[in-house]
Amino acid sequence: MNYKKVYSILNKDLKIIEKELENVLEADSPILKESSLHYLQAGGKRIRPVFVLLSAKFGDYNIDTVKDVAVALELIHMASLIHDDVIDDAYTRRGRPTVKAKWDNKISMYTGDFILALSLEIITSLEDHNAHKILSDTIVELSVGEIEQIRDKYNFDQSITNYFRRIKRKTALLIAASCKLGAIAANVPSHLQKKLYYFGYYAGMAFQITDDILDFTSTEEKLGKPVGGDLLQGNITLPVLFAMKDPELKQKISTVHELMDPDELHNIIQLIINTDAIQKSNQICTMYLNKAYEMLSDLPENDTKLMLKTMLNFIGKRNF
Amino acid sequence: MNYKKVYSILNKDLKIIEKELENVLEADSPILKESSLHYLQAGGKRIRPVFVLLSAKFGDYNIDTVKDVAVALELIHMASLIHDDVIDDAYTRRGRPTVKAKWDNKISMYTGDFILALSLEIITSLEDHNAHKILSDTIVELSVGEIEQIRDKYNFDQSITNYFRRIKRKTALLIAASCKLGAIAANVPSHLQKKLYYFGYYAGMAFQITDDILDFTSTEEKLGKPVGGDLLQGNITLPVLFAMKDPELKQKISTVHELMDPDELHNIIQLIINTDAIQKSNQICTMYLNKAYEMLSDLPENDTKLMLKTMLNFIGKRNF
């Protein structure tokens, strides 16, 4: 089975979720509606809804209940993407601040707030008290992760532990919450809920590490942004941390700054790729994928489990 | 009784709330802690906690339960103030964008997100399912209100209805929610919860109208910002809308823009004050205060009711 098959099996329900996302973003404020739908239409892999659906399939799967959870999780992800874009864009796009840029940013910020609040409004449809706590805890961690990312920018002396903690907060916990909340919504027995939670956590770690590797190994066309863009923005990821084990290369990498000459950056990226940093990062990624696999061992052998394994494989092998 | 007496009666519990606010903002991320506490220490009238406490006093008042609600509501208010400040500040403070300003803004934005999420985490301590829905609904409305405010900036053709809808979303609903959630936390009978909700709503409308009047009638010293600052920023408030009934004055007011000469602005403010706009705005404010009073008629005659009336009086008469 490959991941396209998973998407095709889930297609009907993913379409329901897509429709529901559109519905909830149909705000009665035209400006808000336009701004929200803009982000929705940008698309995405809908990884979080997929994990919600698959986790729910281990219990009393009912798309009417489960769709709310999937929608809420995707909205949180959207809101965090929107807030990620705020401020940076207006500067790089326009060079200098205009009233329009300022307003655009404010609108984006409040669109993010609105979407975040919508997600919480939607999750209240779940009676399970614990579900609300999981969701708000996850958002707290997400925002702490974002702040740590800002703090750690261009900090070439940060530790690998620091990196792991950051991606846990920024990515892995939300995928873990997707699995757990999908399971809660379908009344999956609690010992299996726990396994699914950790499955999501490890899968999420692998997902982010893969993303961080692709920033170096993929192409501008596939990434939709320049290769090495993370590094240019000061995000010190796992491959960079491994590459910096070489003091001489570390010294070069430490010269990276926002307005660096593209050729110079390209040169540094090549030096990083020529080390064993990518290979080492892949090893760590594989370790997380294996941990995720292990979590599945207590789950019943069925098509859903096969689909989860396929998704893991997709995370490990994807090249976009 | 005057409002100082109310604060002194509630003093012990307000201190508990203040301590709790400090505790929850003790994030394990130093940068986040510093940023959050900065806003906390800026103080404020803690109007929302006061209304939570007073509403709860009509039921089984227990500070341990009620404090969570008060803390959650004050955090939402704080988060909205923080997001209000994002972007504008960096421009006016520094003239042009620097990396530092950009980071500062991002940190403020995520601090707001963090505090918002914290408030939701805290409210999960309330078992009442409805409470979560009220809170997330309120945040949705709040962000819609913020977006409408941006959209309506410098729009000199907006209607008074537009203004009322905006301040309802931006201010009144949060105070209404404070009263309602305080009542829920103390198991106040549901027909009285409803009265308290509307009490809070009308009090909130009056509160915001008073704020908007004070922008013209108070002093820079008391406001902590220049007189007419709202107008300068393009926020078209009730006094302005009344003043614009005069076509000639409307024409003058419509010339207001962000970088206007202070003397010219001062001149326009004087022209507004010289109309009956302030008096008319006060009349509307009084109408809302009266409606709030009416809502209290079904509540038992006791000291708490007297305190609510005192707070109403404070809202109507305050000059800061």
XYZ file of C-alpha atoms in Angstrom:
640
model
C 0.000 0.000 0.000
C 1.260 3.529 -0.631
C 0.074 6.782 0.903
C -2.039 7.665 -2.136
C -4.112 4.576 -1.447
C -4.655 5.778 2.144
C -5.851 9.147 0.882
C -8.103 7.435 -1.628
C -9.656 5.170 1.050
C -10.233 8.205 3.290
C -11.253 10.405 0.381
C -14.984 10.573 1.106
C -14.448 11.550 4.743
C -11.633 13.963 3.937
C -14.000 15.703 1.537
C -16.589 16.012 4.306
C -13.890 17.569 6.493
C -12.856 19.931 3.701
C -16.471 21.034 3.259
C -16.821 21.503 7.004
C -13.641 23.600 7.120
C -15.153 25.832 4.467
C -18.420 26.054 6.373
C -16.910 27.069 9.682
C -14.734 29.693 8.028
C -17.800 31.240 6.380
C -17.627 34.096 8.866
C -20.242 36.814 8.559
C -17.414 39.327 8.317
C -16.446 39.510 4.603
C -12.866 40.506 5.299
C -12.412 37.625 7.724
C -14.019 35.159 5.377
C -11.747 36.197 2.547
C -8.649 36.040 4.694
C -9.513 32.649 6.219
C -10.525 31.000 2.974
C -7.326 32.247 1.397
C -5.374 30.082 3.812
C -7.752 27.159 3.482
C -7.453 27.141 -0.283
C -3.676 27.026 -0.026
C -4.329 23.353 0.702
C -1.874 21.054 2.406
C -1.476 17.393 3.163
C -4.130 17.455 5.908
C -1.860 15.153 7.908
C -3.636 15.952 11.174
C -7.130 15.058 9.898
C -5.715 11.848 8.405
C -4.321 10.821 11.790
C -7.578 11.758 13.511
C -9.568 9.560 11.123
C -7.197 6.611 11.278
C -7.037 6.677 15.082
C -10.807 6.862 15.310
C -11.118 3.774 13.140
C -9.915 1.677 16.101
C -13.152 2.523 17.894
C -16.788 3.290 17.075
C -16.032 5.312 13.991
C -18.671 7.907 13.253
C -17.716 10.617 10.810
C -20.227 13.083 12.310
C -18.404 13.071 15.639
C -14.905 12.559 14.318
C -15.100 15.316 11.722
C -15.334 17.979 14.433
C -12.082 16.780 15.941
C -10.363 16.664 12.559
C -11.607 20.151 11.710
C -10.472 21.538 15.072
C -6.980 20.098 14.712
C -6.548 21.327 11.148
C -7.724 24.789 12.237
C -5.102 24.922 14.983
C -2.468 23.985 12.447
C -3.758 26.685 10.060
C -3.790 29.307 12.796
C -0.214 28.504 13.694
C 0.859 28.793 10.041
C -0.871 32.154 9.786
C 0.831 33.486 12.896
C 4.138 32.149 11.590
C 3.730 34.333 8.531
C 2.731 37.495 10.359
C 5.291 40.319 10.409
C 8.000 38.589 8.354
C 5.985 38.850 5.193
C 5.256 42.529 5.308
C 8.937 43.268 5.623
C 10.341 41.048 2.954
C 7.482 41.626 0.557
C 7.399 45.329 0.635
C 10.765 46.405 1.902
C 9.346 49.074 4.145
C 6.250 49.300 6.305
C 3.162 50.867 4.827
C -0.158 51.386 6.535
C -1.466 48.670 4.275
C 1.252 46.225 5.378
C 0.547 47.026 8.989
C -3.156 46.405 8.491
C -2.499 43.237 6.551
C -0.418 41.953 9.413
C -3.023 42.877 11.970
C -5.713 41.215 9.922
C -3.585 38.090 9.623
C -2.954 38.100 13.345
C -6.637 38.370 14.183
C -7.534 35.852 11.510
C -5.198 33.465 13.317
C -6.869 34.310 16.639
C -10.282 33.823 15.109
C -9.395 30.436 13.641
C -7.790 29.325 16.900
C -10.910 30.285 18.827
C -13.113 28.553 16.251
C -11.215 25.339 16.803
C -11.918 25.512 20.518
C -15.542 26.309 19.880
C -15.794 23.229 17.678
C -14.081 20.894 20.106
C -16.698 21.740 22.751
C -18.969 19.408 20.770
C -16.984 16.598 22.374
C -18.447 15.780 25.765
C -15.170 14.353 27.009
C -13.782 16.817 29.519
C -10.236 15.584 29.009
C -10.377 16.430 25.302
C -10.640 20.162 25.994
C -7.694 19.991 28.321
C -5.563 18.151 25.782
C -6.358 20.728 23.140
C -5.670 23.789 25.244
C -2.493 22.195 26.662
C -1.346 21.544 23.124
C -1.925 25.161 22.116
C 0.000 26.356 25.169
C 2.941 24.136 24.206
C 2.680 25.240 20.589
C 2.998 28.904 21.501
C 5.875 28.186 23.894
C 7.544 26.329 21.018
C 7.086 29.298 18.717
C 8.604 31.645 21.253
C 11.546 29.316 21.775
C 12.056 29.238 18.043
C 12.275 33.019 17.949
C 14.629 33.062 20.916
C 16.839 30.391 19.369
C 17.126 32.034 15.962
C 20.718 32.457 14.783
C 21.854 30.894 18.045
C 24.604 28.650 16.753
C 25.466 27.395 20.219
C 22.190 25.674 20.986
C 22.117 21.999 21.880
C 20.460 19.123 20.046
C 18.239 18.613 23.120
C 17.040 22.139 22.590
C 16.102 21.284 19.015
C 14.200 18.157 20.052
C 12.261 20.036 22.709
C 11.353 22.713 20.211
C 10.069 20.377 17.476
C 8.178 18.390 20.096
C 6.294 21.546 21.006
C 6.001 22.947 17.512
C 4.975 19.784 15.659
C 4.918 16.458 17.478
C 2.447 17.284 20.258
C -0.203 18.461 17.794
C 0.031 15.198 15.835
C -0.019 13.238 19.113
C -3.137 15.199 20.111
C -4.708 14.411 16.716
C -4.341 10.694 17.344
C -5.491 10.904 20.950
C -8.527 13.085 20.241
C -9.540 10.939 17.267
C -9.389 7.945 19.597
C -11.359 9.728 22.331
C -14.059 10.742 19.851
C -14.525 7.100 18.857
C -14.354 5.695 22.387
C -11.200 3.686 21.736
C -10.211 1.892 24.990
C -7.938 4.121 27.037
C -4.833 1.878 26.943
C -4.971 2.035 23.135
C -5.587 5.802 23.229
C -2.274 6.070 25.006
C -0.469 3.975 22.398
C -1.968 6.080 19.626
C -0.897 9.249 21.422
C 2.721 8.097 21.537
C 2.474 6.795 17.999
C 1.467 10.331 16.929
C 4.209 11.869 19.006
C 6.986 9.759 17.447
C 5.489 10.105 13.978
C 5.367 13.878 14.491
C 9.030 14.013 15.516
C 9.970 12.031 12.399
C 7.741 14.273 10.288
C 9.490 17.440 11.437
C 12.977 15.989 11.121
C 12.123 14.938 7.556
C 10.930 18.475 6.873
C 14.189 19.843 8.213
C 16.241 17.447 6.078
C 14.230 18.313 2.954
C 15.136 21.963 3.460
C 18.625 20.873 2.333
C 18.040 17.922 0.044
C 14.948 18.931 -1.905
C 14.540 21.451 -4.707
C 13.150 24.974 -4.721
C 10.362 23.750 -6.989
C 9.226 21.015 -4.611
C 9.694 23.093 -1.463
C 7.977 26.175 -2.840
C 10.771 28.205 -1.207
C 14.541 28.416 -1.664
C 16.686 25.492 -0.516
C 18.262 26.291 2.856
C 15.500 28.785 3.634
C 15.261 27.603 7.231
C 18.948 28.228 7.809
C 18.745 31.641 6.141
C 15.955 32.570 8.546
C 18.099 31.457 11.460
C 16.263 28.217 12.226
C 18.992 25.889 13.380
C 17.759 22.400 12.543
C 19.124 18.894 13.091
C 21.313 18.698 9.941
C 22.891 22.036 10.851
C 23.518 20.928 14.417
C 25.256 17.761 13.196
C 27.277 19.697 10.611
C 28.450 22.106 13.295
C 30.246 19.251 15.087
C 33.096 20.242 12.752
C 34.508 23.443 14.333
C 35.728 24.853 11.042
C 32.338 24.403 9.379
C 30.617 25.741 12.486
C 32.618 28.916 12.134
C 31.380 29.302 8.544
C 27.774 28.452 9.390
C 27.820 31.039 12.175
C 28.237 33.791 9.589
C 24.743 33.146 8.203
C 22.444 36.143 8.519
C 19.132 37.272 7.061
C 20.527 39.433 4.292
C 23.319 37.082 3.278
C 24.447 36.877 -0.335
C 22.627 33.895 -1.976
C 25.822 32.486 -3.476
C 27.540 32.518 -0.124
C 24.548 30.750 1.435
C 24.508 28.219 -1.390
C 28.155 27.490 -0.710
C 27.511 26.822 2.982
C 24.549 24.590 2.147
C 26.779 22.527 -0.117
C 29.339 22.160 2.658
C 26.616 20.955 5.029
C 25.306 18.443 2.485
C 28.838 17.122 1.941
C 29.161 16.132 5.619
C 27.430 13.148 7.214
C 24.848 15.490 8.747
C 22.024 14.401 6.442
C 22.771 10.737 6.992
C 22.885 11.189 10.767
C 19.625 13.125 10.699
C 18.038 10.355 8.668
C 19.186 7.860 11.282
C 17.473 9.827 14.029
C 14.380 10.064 11.871
C 14.387 6.302 11.374
C 14.748 5.807 15.115
C 11.577 7.824 15.687
C 9.764 5.957 12.927
C 10.734 2.660 14.585
C 9.452 3.889 17.915
C 6.190 4.819 16.255
C 5.980 1.329 14.704
C 6.502 -0.239 18.125
C 3.539 1.653 19.519
C 1.318 -0.075 16.998
C 2.133 -3.569 18.240
C -0.713 -3.623 20.780
C -3.284 -2.459 18.245
C -5.391 -5.075 16.438
C -4.085 -6.270 13.079
C -6.399 -4.704 10.529
C -6.507 -2.461 7.493
C -6.364 0.651 9.624
C -3.105 -0.421 11.190
C -1.756 -1.054 7.705
C -2.783 2.472 6.751
C -1.018 3.952 9.779
C 2.121 2.030 8.813
C 1.776 3.326 5.267
C 1.559 6.881 6.562
C 4.707 6.305 8.621
C 6.444 5.047 5.548
C 5.276 8.118 3.675
C 6.693 10.385 6.368
C 10.050 8.638 6.216
C 10.316 8.473 2.450
C 8.622 11.606 1.215
C 10.629 13.946 -0.907
C 8.314 16.958 -0.929
C -20.955 53.139 48.879
C -18.289 54.068 46.325
C -16.225 51.816 44.088
C -13.215 51.972 46.381
C -15.304 50.313 49.055
C -16.168 47.508 46.615
C -12.491 46.949 45.864
C -11.704 46.982 49.569
C -14.413 44.388 50.322
C -13.126 42.186 47.510
C -9.503 42.940 48.331
C -8.588 39.594 49.855
C -9.980 37.618 46.930
C -8.587 39.997 44.324
C -5.169 39.457 45.879
C -5.624 35.695 45.563
C -6.480 36.222 41.904
C -3.447 38.457 41.409
C -1.210 35.828 42.951
C -2.786 33.159 40.766
C -2.248 35.284 37.643
C 1.419 35.499 38.562
C 1.591 31.758 39.154
C 0.074 30.734 35.851
C 2.307 33.140 33.937
C 5.403 31.606 35.564
C 6.189 29.844 32.312
C 9.306 27.694 32.228
C 10.482 29.722 29.253
C 12.327 32.752 30.676
C 11.558 34.978 27.698
C 7.869 34.148 27.894
C 7.763 34.674 31.623
C 9.382 38.066 31.309
C 7.087 39.136 28.508
C 3.900 37.924 30.249
C 4.733 39.374 33.636
C 5.529 42.672 31.980
C 1.912 42.941 30.915
C 0.598 41.669 34.233
C 2.550 44.249 36.163
C 1.109 47.022 34.028
C -1.923 46.513 36.263
C -5.416 47.599 35.425
C -8.777 47.887 37.072
C -9.380 44.133 36.938
C -12.982 44.910 36.005
C -13.590 41.413 34.683
C -12.459 39.618 37.863
C -14.573 42.033 39.907
C -17.671 41.120 37.906
C -16.847 37.422 38.156
C -16.590 37.649 41.942
C -19.714 39.743 42.398
C -21.813 37.490 40.159
C -20.576 34.407 41.983
C -21.665 35.900 45.283
C -25.293 35.247 44.274
C -24.592 31.509 44.542
C -22.374 29.126 46.519
C -19.370 31.397 46.560
C -16.118 29.498 46.790
C -12.999 31.437 45.924
C -11.104 28.270 44.946
C -13.511 27.590 42.089
C -14.317 31.178 41.231
C -10.702 32.300 41.062
C -10.053 30.101 38.024
C -12.856 31.809 36.149
C -11.639 35.260 37.143
C -8.087 34.418 36.133
C -9.220 33.008 32.777
C -11.262 36.118 31.961
C -8.495 38.519 32.926
C -6.045 36.513 30.818
C -8.284 36.794 27.761
C -8.454 40.534 28.315
C -4.661 40.696 28.662
C -4.123 38.632 25.532
C -6.384 40.947 23.572
C -4.506 44.025 24.837
C -1.222 42.432 23.830
C -2.447 41.649 20.336
C -3.829 45.171 20.079
C -0.328 46.500 20.645
C 1.423 44.213 18.203
C 2.720 45.850 15.022
C 1.597 49.415 15.771
C 4.161 49.821 18.504
C 7.199 48.752 16.561
C 6.413 51.334 13.920
C 5.656 54.327 16.044
C 8.300 53.534 18.607
C 11.147 52.977 16.288
C 10.190 54.674 13.080
C 11.485 51.882 10.906
C 11.518 48.120 11.209
C 14.565 46.456 12.684
C 15.142 42.761 13.191
C 14.737 43.452 16.873
C 11.362 45.133 16.332
C 10.230 42.242 14.208
C 11.226 39.758 16.900
C 9.656 41.843 19.592
C 6.419 41.821 17.676
C 6.556 38.107 17.096
C 7.268 37.500 20.750
C 4.332 39.724 21.709
C 2.107 37.878 19.283
C 3.039 34.482 20.665
C 2.842 35.757 24.219
C -0.737 36.717 23.425
C -1.378 33.262 21.958
C 0.180 31.646 24.990
C -1.913 33.662 27.431
C -5.071 32.997 25.432
C -4.383 29.265 25.470
C -3.611 29.390 29.193
C -7.009 30.908 29.849
C -8.673 28.022 28.060
C -6.555 25.523 29.909
C -7.639 27.070 33.193
C -11.331 27.171 32.354
C -11.267 23.397 31.809
C -11.256 23.171 35.606
C -14.963 24.045 35.377
C -16.969 20.887 34.804
C -19.803 22.821 33.197
C -19.732 22.027 29.509
C -21.542 25.229 28.607
C -18.810 27.326 30.212
C -16.224 26.237 27.664
C -18.567 27.073 24.845
C -19.292 30.541 26.243
C -15.595 31.259 26.543
C -14.610 30.101 23.073
C -17.627 31.854 21.546
C -16.557 35.038 23.287
C -13.030 34.776 21.907
C -14.403 34.209 18.406
C -16.538 37.351 18.717
C -13.621 39.271 20.179
C -11.396 38.499 17.206
C -14.181 39.316 14.754
C -14.586 42.624 16.604
C -10.875 43.335 16.270
C -10.950 42.645 12.569
C -13.978 44.873 12.111
C -12.158 47.607 13.965
C -9.266 47.380 11.525
C -11.641 47.349 8.571
C -13.564 50.336 9.893
C -10.511 52.483 10.602
C -10.689 55.940 9.029
C -14.053 54.982 7.551
C -15.969 58.186 8.174
C -19.121 56.845 6.553
C -19.811 54.043 8.998
C -23.111 53.867 10.842
C -23.795 54.077 14.553
C -25.154 50.516 14.380
C -21.751 49.484 13.141
C -20.151 51.103 16.172
C -22.519 49.356 18.590
C -21.903 45.966 16.999
C -18.163 46.512 17.217
C -18.045 47.508 20.906
C -20.411 44.662 21.724
C -17.871 42.241 20.281
C -14.777 44.033 21.507
C -15.874 44.788 25.074
C -19.406 44.002 26.164
C -19.499 40.271 25.455
C -16.396 39.630 27.549
C -17.909 41.412 30.544
C -21.191 39.569 29.964
C -19.224 36.312 29.906
C -17.474 37.310 33.144
C -20.820 37.654 34.913
C -22.249 34.501 33.418
C -19.212 32.329 34.114
C -18.906 33.656 37.662
C -22.544 32.689 38.141
C -22.031 29.250 36.599
C -19.016 28.596 38.826
C -21.128 29.314 41.910
C -24.213 27.398 40.728
C -26.413 30.482 40.609
C -29.905 29.429 39.377
C -30.039 29.641 35.584
C -32.728 32.359 35.342
C -30.470 34.616 37.432
C -27.421 33.632 35.372
C -29.237 35.034 32.399
C -30.014 38.320 34.172
C -26.382 38.629 35.221
C -25.269 37.950 31.664
C -27.384 40.808 30.326
C -26.357 42.988 33.239
C -22.738 42.436 32.181
C -23.565 43.074 28.565
C -25.237 46.447 29.226
C -22.583 47.413 31.761
C -19.925 46.539 29.182
C -21.563 48.711 26.529
C -21.686 51.621 28.984
C -18.086 50.944 29.980
C -16.822 51.181 26.403
C -18.908 54.268 25.585
C -17.484 55.957 28.678
C -13.994 55.031 27.512
C -14.726 56.544 24.132
C -16.064 59.754 25.690
C -13.048 60.047 27.987
C -10.791 59.979 24.938
C -12.150 63.504 24.333
C -12.973 64.847 27.770
C -10.125 63.546 29.928
C -6.518 64.681 30.124
C -3.348 63.181 28.719
C -2.138 62.602 32.256
C -5.189 60.582 33.271
C -5.463 58.707 29.957
C -1.779 57.857 29.750
C -1.998 58.760 26.048
C -2.809 61.933 24.093
C -6.383 63.233 24.109
C -8.125 62.247 20.872
C -5.732 59.324 20.390
C -8.555 57.031 19.256
C -9.571 59.450 16.521
C -5.958 59.916 15.431
C -5.672 56.136 15.037
C -8.809 56.115 12.938
C -11.132 54.607 15.540
C -14.458 56.277 14.846
C -16.278 56.281 18.166
C -19.713 57.424 19.306
C -18.851 61.097 19.974
C -17.291 61.345 16.516
C -20.306 59.729 14.877
C -22.625 62.233 16.590
C -20.370 65.168 15.727
C -20.375 64.103 12.069
C -24.131 64.725 11.872
C -22.993 68.245 10.997
C -21.846 67.965 7.339
C -19.343 70.791 7.639
C -17.699 69.251 10.686
C -17.802 65.830 9.067
C -15.806 67.207 6.194
C -13.150 68.464 8.638
C -13.104 65.235 10.669
C -12.652 63.221 7.470
C -9.243 64.826 6.965
C -7.856 63.069 10.052
C -4.975 60.730 9.279
C -2.248 58.959 11.201
C 0.491 61.498 10.642
C -1.647 64.581 11.121
C -0.217 67.723 12.652
C -1.014 67.702 16.417
C -2.313 71.290 16.371
C -4.683 70.524 13.561
C -5.935 67.452 15.430
C -6.326 69.492 18.600
C -8.440 71.973 16.652
C -10.771 69.243 15.387
C -11.082 67.736 18.868
C -12.152 71.143 20.198
C -14.776 71.422 17.463
C -16.142 67.985 18.408
C -16.262 68.857 22.104
C -18.122 72.084 21.293
C -20.993 70.168 19.689
C -23.613 68.210 21.610
C -21.810 64.962 20.708
C -20.475 64.341 24.224
C -23.849 65.036 25.789
C -25.605 62.710 23.349
C -23.024 59.998 23.959
C -23.546 60.385 27.690
C -27.268 59.938 27.160
C -26.698 56.658 25.339
C -24.330 55.580 28.084
C -26.974 56.358 30.701
C -29.517 54.377 28.736
C -27.244 51.311 28.901
C -26.600 51.879 32.586
C -30.356 51.982 33.181
C -30.830 48.776 31.275
C -28.135 47.177 33.419
C -29.919 48.418 36.558
C -33.163 46.877 35.356
C -31.515 43.486 35.019
C -30.755 43.567 38.726
C -34.399 43.845 39.777
C -34.913 40.074 39.941
C -31.792 39.538 42.027
C -32.155 39.350 45.821
C -31.644 42.606 47.728
C -28.299 42.212 49.448
C -24.867 43.755 49.795
C -23.682 42.148 46.586
C -26.410 43.817 44.605
C -25.421 47.107 46.175
C -21.857 46.480 45.076
C -22.948 45.777 41.499
C -24.890 49.041 41.524
C -21.850 50.815 42.878
C -19.749 49.411 40.057
C -22.333 50.634 37.548
C -22.179 54.043 39.093
C -18.409 53.934 38.854
C -18.593 53.075 35.163
C -20.933 55.967 34.496
C -19.097 58.549 36.572
C -15.456 57.620 36.220
C -13.136 60.216 34.842
C -10.069 58.074 34.206
